[in-house]
mmCIF file of N, CA and C in Angstrom:
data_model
loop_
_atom_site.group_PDB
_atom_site.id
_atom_site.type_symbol
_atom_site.label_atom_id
_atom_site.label_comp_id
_atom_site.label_asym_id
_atom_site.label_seq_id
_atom_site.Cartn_x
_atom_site.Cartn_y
_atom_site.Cartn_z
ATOM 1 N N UNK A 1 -4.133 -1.132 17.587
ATOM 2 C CA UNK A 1 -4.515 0.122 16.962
ATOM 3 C C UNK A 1 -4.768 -0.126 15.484
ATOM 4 N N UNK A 2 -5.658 0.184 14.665
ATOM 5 C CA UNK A 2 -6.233 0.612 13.652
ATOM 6 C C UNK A 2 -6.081 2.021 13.150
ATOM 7 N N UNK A 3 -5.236 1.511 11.908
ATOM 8 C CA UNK A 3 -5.102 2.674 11.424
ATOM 9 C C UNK A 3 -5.367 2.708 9.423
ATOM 10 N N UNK A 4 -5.998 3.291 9.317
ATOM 11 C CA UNK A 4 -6.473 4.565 9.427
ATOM 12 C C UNK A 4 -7.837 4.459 10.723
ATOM 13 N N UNK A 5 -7.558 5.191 11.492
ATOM 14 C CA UNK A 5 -8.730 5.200 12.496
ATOM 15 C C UNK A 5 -9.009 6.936 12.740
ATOM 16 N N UNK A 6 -10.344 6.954 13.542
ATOM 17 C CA UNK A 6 -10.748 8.497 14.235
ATOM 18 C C UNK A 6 -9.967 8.568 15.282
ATOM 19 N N UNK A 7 -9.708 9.727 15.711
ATOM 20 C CA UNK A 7 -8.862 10.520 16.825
ATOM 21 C C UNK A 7 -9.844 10.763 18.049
ATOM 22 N N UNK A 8 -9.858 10.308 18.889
ATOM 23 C CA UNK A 8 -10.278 10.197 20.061
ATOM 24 C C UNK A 8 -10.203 11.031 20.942
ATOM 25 N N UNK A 9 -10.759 11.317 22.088
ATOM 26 C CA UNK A 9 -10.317 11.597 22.991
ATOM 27 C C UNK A 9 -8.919 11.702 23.695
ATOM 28 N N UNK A 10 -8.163 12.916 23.687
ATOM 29 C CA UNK A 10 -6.836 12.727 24.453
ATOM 30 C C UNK A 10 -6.098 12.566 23.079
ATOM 31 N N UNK A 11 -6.315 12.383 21.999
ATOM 32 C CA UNK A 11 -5.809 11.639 20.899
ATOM 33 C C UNK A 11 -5.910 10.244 20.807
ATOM 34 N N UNK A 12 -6.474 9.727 21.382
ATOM 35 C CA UNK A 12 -6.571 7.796 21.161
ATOM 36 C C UNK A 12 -6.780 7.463 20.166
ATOM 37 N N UNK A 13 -7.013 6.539 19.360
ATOM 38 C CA UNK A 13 -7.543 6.282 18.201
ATOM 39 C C UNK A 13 -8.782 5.388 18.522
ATOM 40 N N UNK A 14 -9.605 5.390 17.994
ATOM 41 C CA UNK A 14 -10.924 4.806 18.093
ATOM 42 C C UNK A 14 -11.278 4.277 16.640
ATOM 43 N N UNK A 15 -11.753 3.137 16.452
ATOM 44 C CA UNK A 15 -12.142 2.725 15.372
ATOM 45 C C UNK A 15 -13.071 2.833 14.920
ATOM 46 N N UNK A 16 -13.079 3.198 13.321
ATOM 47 C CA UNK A 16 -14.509 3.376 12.696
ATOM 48 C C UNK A 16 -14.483 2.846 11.689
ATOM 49 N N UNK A 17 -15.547 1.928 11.623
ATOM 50 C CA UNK A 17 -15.782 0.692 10.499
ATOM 51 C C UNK A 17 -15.928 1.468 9.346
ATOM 52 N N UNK A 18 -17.072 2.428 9.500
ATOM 53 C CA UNK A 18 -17.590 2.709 8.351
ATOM 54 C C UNK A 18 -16.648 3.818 7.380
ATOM 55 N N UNK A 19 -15.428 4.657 8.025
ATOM 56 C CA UNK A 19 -14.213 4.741 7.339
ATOM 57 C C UNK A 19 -13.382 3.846 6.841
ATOM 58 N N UNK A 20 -12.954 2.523 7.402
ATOM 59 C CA UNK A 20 -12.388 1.738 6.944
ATOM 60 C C UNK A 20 -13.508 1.214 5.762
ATOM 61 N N UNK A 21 -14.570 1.033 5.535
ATOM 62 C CA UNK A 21 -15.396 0.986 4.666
ATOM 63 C C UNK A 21 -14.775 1.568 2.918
ATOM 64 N N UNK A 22 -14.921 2.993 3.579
ATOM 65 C CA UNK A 22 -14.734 4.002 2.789
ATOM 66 C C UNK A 22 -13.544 4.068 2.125
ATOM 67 N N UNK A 23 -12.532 3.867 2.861
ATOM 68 C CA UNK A 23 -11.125 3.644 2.402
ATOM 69 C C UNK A 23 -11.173 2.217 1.292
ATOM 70 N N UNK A 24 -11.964 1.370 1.841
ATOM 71 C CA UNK A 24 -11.812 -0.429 0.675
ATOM 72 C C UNK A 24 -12.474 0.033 -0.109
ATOM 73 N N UNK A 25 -13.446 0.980 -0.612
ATOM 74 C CA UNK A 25 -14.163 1.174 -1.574
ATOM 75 C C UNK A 25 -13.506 1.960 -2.700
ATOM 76 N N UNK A 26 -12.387 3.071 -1.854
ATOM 77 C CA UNK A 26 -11.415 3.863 -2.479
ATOM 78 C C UNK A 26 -10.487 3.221 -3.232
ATOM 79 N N UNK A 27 -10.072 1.443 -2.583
ATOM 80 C CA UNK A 27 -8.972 0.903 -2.914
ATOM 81 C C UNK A 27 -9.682 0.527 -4.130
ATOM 82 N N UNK A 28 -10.937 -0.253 -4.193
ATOM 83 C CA UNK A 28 -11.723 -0.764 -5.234
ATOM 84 C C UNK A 28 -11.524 -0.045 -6.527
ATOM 85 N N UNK A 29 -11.950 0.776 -6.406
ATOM 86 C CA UNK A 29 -11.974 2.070 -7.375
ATOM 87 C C UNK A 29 -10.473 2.210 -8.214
ATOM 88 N N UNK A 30 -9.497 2.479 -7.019
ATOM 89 C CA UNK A 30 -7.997 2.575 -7.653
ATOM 90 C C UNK A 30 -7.456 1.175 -8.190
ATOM 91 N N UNK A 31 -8.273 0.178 -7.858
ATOM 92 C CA UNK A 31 -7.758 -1.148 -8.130
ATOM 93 C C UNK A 31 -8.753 -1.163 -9.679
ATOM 94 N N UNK A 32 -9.571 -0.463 -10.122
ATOM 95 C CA UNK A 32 -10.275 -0.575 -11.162
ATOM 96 C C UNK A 32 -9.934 -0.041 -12.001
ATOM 97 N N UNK A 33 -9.464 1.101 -11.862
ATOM 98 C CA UNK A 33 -8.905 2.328 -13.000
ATOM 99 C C UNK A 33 -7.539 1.670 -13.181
ATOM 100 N N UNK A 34 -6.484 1.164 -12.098
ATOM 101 C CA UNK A 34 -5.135 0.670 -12.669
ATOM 102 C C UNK A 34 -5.204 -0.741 -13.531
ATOM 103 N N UNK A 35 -6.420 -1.545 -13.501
ATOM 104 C CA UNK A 35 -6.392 -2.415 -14.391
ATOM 105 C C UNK A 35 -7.258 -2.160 -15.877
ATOM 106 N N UNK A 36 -7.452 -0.917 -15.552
ATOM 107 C CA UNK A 36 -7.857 -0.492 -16.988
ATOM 108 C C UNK A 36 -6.976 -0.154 -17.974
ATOM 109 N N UNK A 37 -5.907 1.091 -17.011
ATOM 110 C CA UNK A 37 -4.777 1.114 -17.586
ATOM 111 C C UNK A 37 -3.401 0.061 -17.917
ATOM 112 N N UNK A 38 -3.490 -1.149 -17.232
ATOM 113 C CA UNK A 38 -2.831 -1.989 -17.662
ATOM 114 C C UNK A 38 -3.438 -3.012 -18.840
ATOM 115 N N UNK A 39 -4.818 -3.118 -18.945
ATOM 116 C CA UNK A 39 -5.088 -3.459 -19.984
ATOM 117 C C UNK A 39 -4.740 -2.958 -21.487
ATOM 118 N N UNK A 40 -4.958 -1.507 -21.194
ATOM 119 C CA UNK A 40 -4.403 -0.434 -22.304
ATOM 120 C C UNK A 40 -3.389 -0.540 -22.814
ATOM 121 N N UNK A 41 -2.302 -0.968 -22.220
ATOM 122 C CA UNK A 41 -0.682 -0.974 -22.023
ATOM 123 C C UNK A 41 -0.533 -2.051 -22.639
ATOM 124 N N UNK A 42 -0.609 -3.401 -22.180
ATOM 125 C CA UNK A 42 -0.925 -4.595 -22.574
ATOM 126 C C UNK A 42 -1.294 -4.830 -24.233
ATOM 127 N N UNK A 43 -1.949 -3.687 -24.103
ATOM 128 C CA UNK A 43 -2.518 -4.184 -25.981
ATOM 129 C C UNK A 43 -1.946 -3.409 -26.921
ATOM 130 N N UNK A 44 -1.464 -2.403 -26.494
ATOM 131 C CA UNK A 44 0.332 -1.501 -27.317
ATOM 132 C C UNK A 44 1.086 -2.841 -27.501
ATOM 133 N N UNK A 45 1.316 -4.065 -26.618
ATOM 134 C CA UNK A 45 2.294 -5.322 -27.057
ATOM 135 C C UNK A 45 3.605 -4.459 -26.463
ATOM 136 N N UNK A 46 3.896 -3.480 -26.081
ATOM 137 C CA UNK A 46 5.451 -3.481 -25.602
ATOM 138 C C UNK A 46 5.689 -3.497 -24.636
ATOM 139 N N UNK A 47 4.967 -3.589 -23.363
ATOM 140 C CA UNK A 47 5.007 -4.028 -21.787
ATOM 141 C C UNK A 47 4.244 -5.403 -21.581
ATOM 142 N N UNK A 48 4.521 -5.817 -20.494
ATOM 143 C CA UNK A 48 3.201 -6.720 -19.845
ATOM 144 C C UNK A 48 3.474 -5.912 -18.259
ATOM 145 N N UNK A 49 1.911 -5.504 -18.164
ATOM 146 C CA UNK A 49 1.505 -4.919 -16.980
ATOM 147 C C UNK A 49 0.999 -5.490 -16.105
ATOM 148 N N UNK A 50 0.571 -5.920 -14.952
ATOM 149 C CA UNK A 50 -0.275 -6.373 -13.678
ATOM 150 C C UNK A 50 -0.297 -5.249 -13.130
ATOM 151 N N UNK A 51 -1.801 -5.466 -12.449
ATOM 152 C CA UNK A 51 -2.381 -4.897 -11.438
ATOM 153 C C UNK A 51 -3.581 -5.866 -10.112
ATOM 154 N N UNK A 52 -2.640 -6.188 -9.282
ATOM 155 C CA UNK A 52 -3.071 -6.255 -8.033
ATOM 156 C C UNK A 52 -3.215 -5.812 -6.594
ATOM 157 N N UNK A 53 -4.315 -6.114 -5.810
ATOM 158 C CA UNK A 53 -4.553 -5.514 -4.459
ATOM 159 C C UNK A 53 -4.597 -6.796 -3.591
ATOM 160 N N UNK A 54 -4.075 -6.482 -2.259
ATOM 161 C CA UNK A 54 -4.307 -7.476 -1.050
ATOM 162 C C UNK A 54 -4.398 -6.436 0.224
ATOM 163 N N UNK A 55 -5.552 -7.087 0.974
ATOM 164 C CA UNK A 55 -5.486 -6.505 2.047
ATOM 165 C C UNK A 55 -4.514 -6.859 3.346
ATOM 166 N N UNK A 56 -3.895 -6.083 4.009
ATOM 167 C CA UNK A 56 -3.123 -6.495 5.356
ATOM 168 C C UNK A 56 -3.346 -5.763 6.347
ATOM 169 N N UNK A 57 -3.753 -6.498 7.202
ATOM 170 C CA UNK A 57 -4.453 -5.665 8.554
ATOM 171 C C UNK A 57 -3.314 -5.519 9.767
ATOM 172 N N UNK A 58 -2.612 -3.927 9.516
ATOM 173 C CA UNK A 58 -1.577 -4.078 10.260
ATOM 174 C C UNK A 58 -1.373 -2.354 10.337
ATOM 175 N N UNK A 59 -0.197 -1.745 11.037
ATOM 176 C CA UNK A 59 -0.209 -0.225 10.617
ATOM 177 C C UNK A 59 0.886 -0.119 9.319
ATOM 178 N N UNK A 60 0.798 0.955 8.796
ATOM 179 C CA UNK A 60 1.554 1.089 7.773
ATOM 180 C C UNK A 60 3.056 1.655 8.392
ATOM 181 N N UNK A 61 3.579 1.375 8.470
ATOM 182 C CA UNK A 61 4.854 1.826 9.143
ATOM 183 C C UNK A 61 6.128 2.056 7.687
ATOM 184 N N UNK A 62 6.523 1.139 6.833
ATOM 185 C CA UNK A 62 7.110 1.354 5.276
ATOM 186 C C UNK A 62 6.091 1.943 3.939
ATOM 187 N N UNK A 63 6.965 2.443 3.943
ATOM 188 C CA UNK A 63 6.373 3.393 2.608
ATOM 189 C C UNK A 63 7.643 2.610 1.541
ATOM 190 N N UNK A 64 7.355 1.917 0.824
ATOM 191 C CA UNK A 64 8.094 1.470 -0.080
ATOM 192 C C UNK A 64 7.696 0.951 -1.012
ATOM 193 N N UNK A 65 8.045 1.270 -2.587
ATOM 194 C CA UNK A 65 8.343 0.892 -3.836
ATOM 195 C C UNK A 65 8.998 0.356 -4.484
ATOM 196 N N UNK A 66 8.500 -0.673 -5.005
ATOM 197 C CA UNK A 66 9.891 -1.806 -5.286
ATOM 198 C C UNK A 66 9.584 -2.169 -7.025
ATOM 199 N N UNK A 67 10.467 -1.407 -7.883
ATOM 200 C CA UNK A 67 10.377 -1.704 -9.431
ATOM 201 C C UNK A 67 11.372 -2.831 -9.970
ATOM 202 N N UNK A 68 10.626 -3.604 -10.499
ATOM 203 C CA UNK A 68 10.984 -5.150 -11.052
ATOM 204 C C UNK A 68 12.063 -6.261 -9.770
ATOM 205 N N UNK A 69 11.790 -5.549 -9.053
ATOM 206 C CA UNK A 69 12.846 -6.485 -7.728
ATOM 207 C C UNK A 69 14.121 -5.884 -7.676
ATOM 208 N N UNK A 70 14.300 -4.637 -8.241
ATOM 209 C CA UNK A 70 15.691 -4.445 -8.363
ATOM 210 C C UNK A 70 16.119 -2.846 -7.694
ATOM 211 N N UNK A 71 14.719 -1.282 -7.688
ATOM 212 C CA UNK A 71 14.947 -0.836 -7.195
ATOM 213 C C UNK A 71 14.350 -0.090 -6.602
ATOM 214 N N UNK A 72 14.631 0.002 -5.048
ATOM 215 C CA UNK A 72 13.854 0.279 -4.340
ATOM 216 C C UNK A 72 13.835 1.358 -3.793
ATOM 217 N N UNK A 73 12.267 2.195 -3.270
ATOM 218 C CA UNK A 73 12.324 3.758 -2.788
ATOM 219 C C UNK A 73 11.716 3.290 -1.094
ATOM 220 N N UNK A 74 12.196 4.030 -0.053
ATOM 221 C CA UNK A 74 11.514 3.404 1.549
ATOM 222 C C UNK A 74 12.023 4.122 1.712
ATOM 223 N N UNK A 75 10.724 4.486 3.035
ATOM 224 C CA UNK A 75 11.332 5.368 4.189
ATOM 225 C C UNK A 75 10.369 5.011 5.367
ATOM 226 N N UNK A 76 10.042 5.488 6.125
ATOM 227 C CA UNK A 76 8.862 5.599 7.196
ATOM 228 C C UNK A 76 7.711 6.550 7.329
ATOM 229 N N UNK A 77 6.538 6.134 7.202
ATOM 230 C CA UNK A 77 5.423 7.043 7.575
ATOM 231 C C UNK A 77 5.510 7.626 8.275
ATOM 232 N N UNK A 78 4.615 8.942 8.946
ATOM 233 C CA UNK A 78 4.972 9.274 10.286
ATOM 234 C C UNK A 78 3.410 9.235 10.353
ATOM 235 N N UNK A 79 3.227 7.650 11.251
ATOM 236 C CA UNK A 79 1.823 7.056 11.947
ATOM 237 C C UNK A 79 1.037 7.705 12.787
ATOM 238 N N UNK A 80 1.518 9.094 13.359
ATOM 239 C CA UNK A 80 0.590 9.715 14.098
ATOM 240 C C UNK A 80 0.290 11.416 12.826
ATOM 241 N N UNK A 81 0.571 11.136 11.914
ATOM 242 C CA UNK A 81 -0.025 12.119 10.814
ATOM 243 C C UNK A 81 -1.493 12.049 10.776
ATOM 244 N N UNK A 82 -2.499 12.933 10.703
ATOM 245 C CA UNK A 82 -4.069 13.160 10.608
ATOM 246 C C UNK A 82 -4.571 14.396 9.157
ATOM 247 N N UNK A 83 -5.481 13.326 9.098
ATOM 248 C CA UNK A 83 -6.126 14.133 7.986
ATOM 249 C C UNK A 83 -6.218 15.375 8.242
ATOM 250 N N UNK A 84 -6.170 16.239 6.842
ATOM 251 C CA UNK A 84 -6.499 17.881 7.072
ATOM 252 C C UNK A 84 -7.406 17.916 7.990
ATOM 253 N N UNK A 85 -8.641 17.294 8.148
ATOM 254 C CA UNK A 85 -9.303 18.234 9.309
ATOM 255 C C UNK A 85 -9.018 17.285 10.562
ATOM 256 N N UNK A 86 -7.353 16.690 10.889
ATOM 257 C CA UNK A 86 -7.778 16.499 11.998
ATOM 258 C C UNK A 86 -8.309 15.293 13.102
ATOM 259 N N UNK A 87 -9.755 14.992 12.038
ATOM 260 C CA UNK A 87 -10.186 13.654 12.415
ATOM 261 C C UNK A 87 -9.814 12.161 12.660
ATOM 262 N N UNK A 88 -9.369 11.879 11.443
ATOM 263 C CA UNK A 88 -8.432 10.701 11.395
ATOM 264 C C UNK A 88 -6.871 10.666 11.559
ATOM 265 N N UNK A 89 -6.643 9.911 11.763
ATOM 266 C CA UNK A 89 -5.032 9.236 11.801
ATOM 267 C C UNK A 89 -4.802 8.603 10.023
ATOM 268 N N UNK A 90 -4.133 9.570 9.046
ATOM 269 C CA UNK A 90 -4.293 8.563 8.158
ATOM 270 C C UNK A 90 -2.896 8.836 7.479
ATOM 271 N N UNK A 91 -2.377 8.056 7.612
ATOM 272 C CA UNK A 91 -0.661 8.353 7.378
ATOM 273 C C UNK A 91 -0.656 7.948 6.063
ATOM 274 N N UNK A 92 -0.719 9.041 4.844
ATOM 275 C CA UNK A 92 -0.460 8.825 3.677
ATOM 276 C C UNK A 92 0.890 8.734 2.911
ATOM 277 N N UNK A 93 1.429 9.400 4.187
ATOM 278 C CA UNK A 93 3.127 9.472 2.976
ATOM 279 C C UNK A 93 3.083 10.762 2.444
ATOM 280 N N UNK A 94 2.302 11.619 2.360
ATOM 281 C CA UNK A 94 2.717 12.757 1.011
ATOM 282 C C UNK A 94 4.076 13.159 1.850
ATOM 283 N N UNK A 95 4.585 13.372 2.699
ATOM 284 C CA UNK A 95 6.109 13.892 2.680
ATOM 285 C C UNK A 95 6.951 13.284 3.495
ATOM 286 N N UNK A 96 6.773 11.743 3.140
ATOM 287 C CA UNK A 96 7.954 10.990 3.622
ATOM 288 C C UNK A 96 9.118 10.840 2.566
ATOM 289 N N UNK A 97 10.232 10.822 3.319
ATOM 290 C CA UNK A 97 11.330 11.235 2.971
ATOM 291 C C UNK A 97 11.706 9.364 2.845
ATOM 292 N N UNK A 98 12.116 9.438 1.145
ATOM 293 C CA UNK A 98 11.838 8.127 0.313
ATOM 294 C C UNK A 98 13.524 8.019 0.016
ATOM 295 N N UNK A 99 14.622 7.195 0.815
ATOM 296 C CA UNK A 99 15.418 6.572 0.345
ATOM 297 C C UNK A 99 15.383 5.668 -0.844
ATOM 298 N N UNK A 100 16.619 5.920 -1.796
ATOM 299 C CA UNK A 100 16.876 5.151 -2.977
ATOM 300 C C UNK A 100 18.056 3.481 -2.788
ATOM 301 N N UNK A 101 17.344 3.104 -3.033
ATOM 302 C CA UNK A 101 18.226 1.105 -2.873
ATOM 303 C C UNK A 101 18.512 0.896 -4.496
ATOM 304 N N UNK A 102 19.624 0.127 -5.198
ATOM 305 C CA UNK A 102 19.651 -0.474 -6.300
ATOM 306 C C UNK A 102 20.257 -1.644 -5.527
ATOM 307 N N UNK A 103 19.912 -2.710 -6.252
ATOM 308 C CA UNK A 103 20.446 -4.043 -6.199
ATOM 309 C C UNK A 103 21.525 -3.832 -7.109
ATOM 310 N N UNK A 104 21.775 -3.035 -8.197
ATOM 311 C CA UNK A 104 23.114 -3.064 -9.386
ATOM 312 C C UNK A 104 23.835 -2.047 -8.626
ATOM 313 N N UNK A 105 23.990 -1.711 -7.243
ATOM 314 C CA UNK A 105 25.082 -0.431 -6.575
ATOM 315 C C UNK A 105 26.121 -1.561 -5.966
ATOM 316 N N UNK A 106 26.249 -2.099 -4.624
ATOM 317 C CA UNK A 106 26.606 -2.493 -4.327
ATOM 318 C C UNK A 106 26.260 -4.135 -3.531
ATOM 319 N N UNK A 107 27.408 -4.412 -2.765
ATOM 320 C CA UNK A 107 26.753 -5.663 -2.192
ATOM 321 C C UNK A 107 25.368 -5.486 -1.225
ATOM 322 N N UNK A 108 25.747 -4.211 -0.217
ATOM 323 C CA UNK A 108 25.013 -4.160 0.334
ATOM 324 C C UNK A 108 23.773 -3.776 0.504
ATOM 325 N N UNK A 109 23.187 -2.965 -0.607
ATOM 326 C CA UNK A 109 22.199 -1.969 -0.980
ATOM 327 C C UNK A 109 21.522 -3.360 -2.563
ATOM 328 N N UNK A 110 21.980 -4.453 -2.478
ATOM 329 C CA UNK A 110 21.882 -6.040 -3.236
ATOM 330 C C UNK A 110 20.960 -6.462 -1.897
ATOM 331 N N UNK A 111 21.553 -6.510 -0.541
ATOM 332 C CA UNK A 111 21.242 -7.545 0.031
ATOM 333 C C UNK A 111 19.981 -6.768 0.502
ATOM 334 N N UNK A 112 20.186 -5.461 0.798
ATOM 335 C CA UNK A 112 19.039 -4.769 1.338
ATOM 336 C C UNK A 112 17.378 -5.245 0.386
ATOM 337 N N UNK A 113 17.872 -4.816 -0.635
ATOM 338 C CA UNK A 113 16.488 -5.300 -1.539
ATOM 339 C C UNK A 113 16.111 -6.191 -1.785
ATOM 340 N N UNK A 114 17.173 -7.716 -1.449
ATOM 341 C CA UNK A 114 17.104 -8.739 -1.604
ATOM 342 C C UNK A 114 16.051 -9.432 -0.742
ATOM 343 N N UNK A 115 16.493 -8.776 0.624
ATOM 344 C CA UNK A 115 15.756 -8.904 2.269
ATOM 345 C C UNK A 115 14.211 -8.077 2.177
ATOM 346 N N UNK A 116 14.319 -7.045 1.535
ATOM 347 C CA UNK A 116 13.185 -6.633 1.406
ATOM 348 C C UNK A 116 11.834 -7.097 0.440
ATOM 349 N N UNK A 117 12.392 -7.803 -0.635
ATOM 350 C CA UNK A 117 11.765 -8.805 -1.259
ATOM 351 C C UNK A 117 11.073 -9.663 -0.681
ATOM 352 N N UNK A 118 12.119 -10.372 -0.273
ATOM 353 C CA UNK A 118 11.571 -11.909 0.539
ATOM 354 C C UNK A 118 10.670 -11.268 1.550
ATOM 355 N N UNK A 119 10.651 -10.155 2.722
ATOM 356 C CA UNK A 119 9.504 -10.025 3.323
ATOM 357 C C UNK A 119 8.472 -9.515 2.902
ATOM 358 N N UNK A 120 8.659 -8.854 2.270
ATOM 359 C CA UNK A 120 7.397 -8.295 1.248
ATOM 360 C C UNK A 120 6.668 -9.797 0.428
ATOM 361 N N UNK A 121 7.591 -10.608 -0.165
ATOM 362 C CA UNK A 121 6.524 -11.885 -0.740
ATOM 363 C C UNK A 121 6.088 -12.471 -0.135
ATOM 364 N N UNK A 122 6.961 -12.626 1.753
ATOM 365 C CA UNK A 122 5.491 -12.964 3.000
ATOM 366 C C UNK A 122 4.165 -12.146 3.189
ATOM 367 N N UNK A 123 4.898 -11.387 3.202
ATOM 368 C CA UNK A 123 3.598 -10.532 3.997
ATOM 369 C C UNK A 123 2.350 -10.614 2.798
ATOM 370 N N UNK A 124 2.531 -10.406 1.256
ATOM 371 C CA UNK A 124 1.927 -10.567 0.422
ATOM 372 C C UNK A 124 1.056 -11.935 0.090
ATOM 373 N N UNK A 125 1.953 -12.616 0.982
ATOM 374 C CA UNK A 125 1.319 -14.514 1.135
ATOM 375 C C UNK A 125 0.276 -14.714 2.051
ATOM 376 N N UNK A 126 0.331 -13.693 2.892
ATOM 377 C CA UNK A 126 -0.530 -13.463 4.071
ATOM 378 C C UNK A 126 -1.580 -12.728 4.036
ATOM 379 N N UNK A 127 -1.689 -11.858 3.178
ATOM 380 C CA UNK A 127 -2.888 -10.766 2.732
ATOM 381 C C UNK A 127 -3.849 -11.324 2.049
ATOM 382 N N UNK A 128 -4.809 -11.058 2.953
ATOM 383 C CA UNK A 128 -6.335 -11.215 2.096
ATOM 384 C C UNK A 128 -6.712 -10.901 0.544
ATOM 385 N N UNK A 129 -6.571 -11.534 -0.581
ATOM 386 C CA UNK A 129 -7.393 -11.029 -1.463
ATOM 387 C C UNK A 129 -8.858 -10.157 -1.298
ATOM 388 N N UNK A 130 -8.821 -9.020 -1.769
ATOM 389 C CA UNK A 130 -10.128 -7.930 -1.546
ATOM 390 C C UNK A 130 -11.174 -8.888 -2.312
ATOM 391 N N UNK A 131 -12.637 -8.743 -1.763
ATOM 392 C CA UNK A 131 -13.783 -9.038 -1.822
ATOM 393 C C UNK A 131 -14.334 -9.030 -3.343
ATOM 394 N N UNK A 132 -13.706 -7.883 -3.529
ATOM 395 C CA UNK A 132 -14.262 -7.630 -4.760
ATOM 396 C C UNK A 132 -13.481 -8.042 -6.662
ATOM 397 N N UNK A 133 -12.037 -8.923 -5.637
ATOM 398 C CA UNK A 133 -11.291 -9.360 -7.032
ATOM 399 C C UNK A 133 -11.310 -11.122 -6.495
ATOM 400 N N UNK A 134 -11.589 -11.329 -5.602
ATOM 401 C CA UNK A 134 -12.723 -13.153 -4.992
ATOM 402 C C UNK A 134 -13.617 -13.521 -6.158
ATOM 403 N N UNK A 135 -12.987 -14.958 -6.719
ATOM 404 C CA UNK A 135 -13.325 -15.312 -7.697
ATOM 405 C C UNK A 135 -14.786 -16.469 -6.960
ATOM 406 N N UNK A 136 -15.540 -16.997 -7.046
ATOM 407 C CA UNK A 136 -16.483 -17.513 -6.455
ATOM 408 C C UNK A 136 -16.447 -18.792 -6.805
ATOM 409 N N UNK A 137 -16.531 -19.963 -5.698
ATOM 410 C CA UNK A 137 -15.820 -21.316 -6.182
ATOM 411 C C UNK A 137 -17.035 -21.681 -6.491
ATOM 412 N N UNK A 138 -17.012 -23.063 -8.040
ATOM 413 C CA UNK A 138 -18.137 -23.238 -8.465
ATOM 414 C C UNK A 138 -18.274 -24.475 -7.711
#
């Protein structure tokens, strides 16, 4: 299953390229404006900012935020959520219910983010760099 995908028949999901299109072009865009603003930031001299994108072709099942490795917001999408009208399957999160992790609470809510790190820097090892931040080998 593909998701974000169209709603099918019966509810199935059916795939449509040219939404998934639409969506990488969206990411493009948000991947353009956040490195504008980290450039901005950057030249104040009192942060150092990054901004990167990778693609992973998988369903979104974690909704999670992870600030400087230390604290973390997760919860679960709910994957059969559809756009206002319906059409798509596109599980954004606007009202997933976002548990709080610190690594400075305890041991265990340490190891939780600890674990969540390390799979997150796989899965991040595994993701496609987007097309459009592909540097072109000379």
């Amino acid at each position: 299953m593909t998701v974000p995908s169209r709603v099918g028949p019966n509810g199935e999901p059916l795939d449509d390229s040219e939404f998934r299109r639409r969506q990488e072009r969206r990411c493009q865009a948000y991947d353009q404006s956040l490195s504008v603003l980290a450039e901005r930031l950057n030249r104040l001299g009192r942060v150092t900012v990054e901004s990167e994108f990778r693609l992973y072709p998988g369903i979104p099942r974690d909704k999670i935020c992870i600030f400087n490795r230390e604290l973390m917001l997760h919860g679960l999408y709910d994957v059969v959520a559809r756009t206002i009208d319906h059409e798509y399957y596109d599980p954004r999160g606007f009202r997933t219910d976002l548990n709080v992790w610190s690594a400075r609470d305890t041991d265990d809510t340490r190891v939780a983010v600890a674990t969540w790190n390390k799979h997150l820097d796989g899965l991040w090892s595994l993701a496609k760099v987007p097309p459009w931040r592909r540097v072109p080998a000379m």
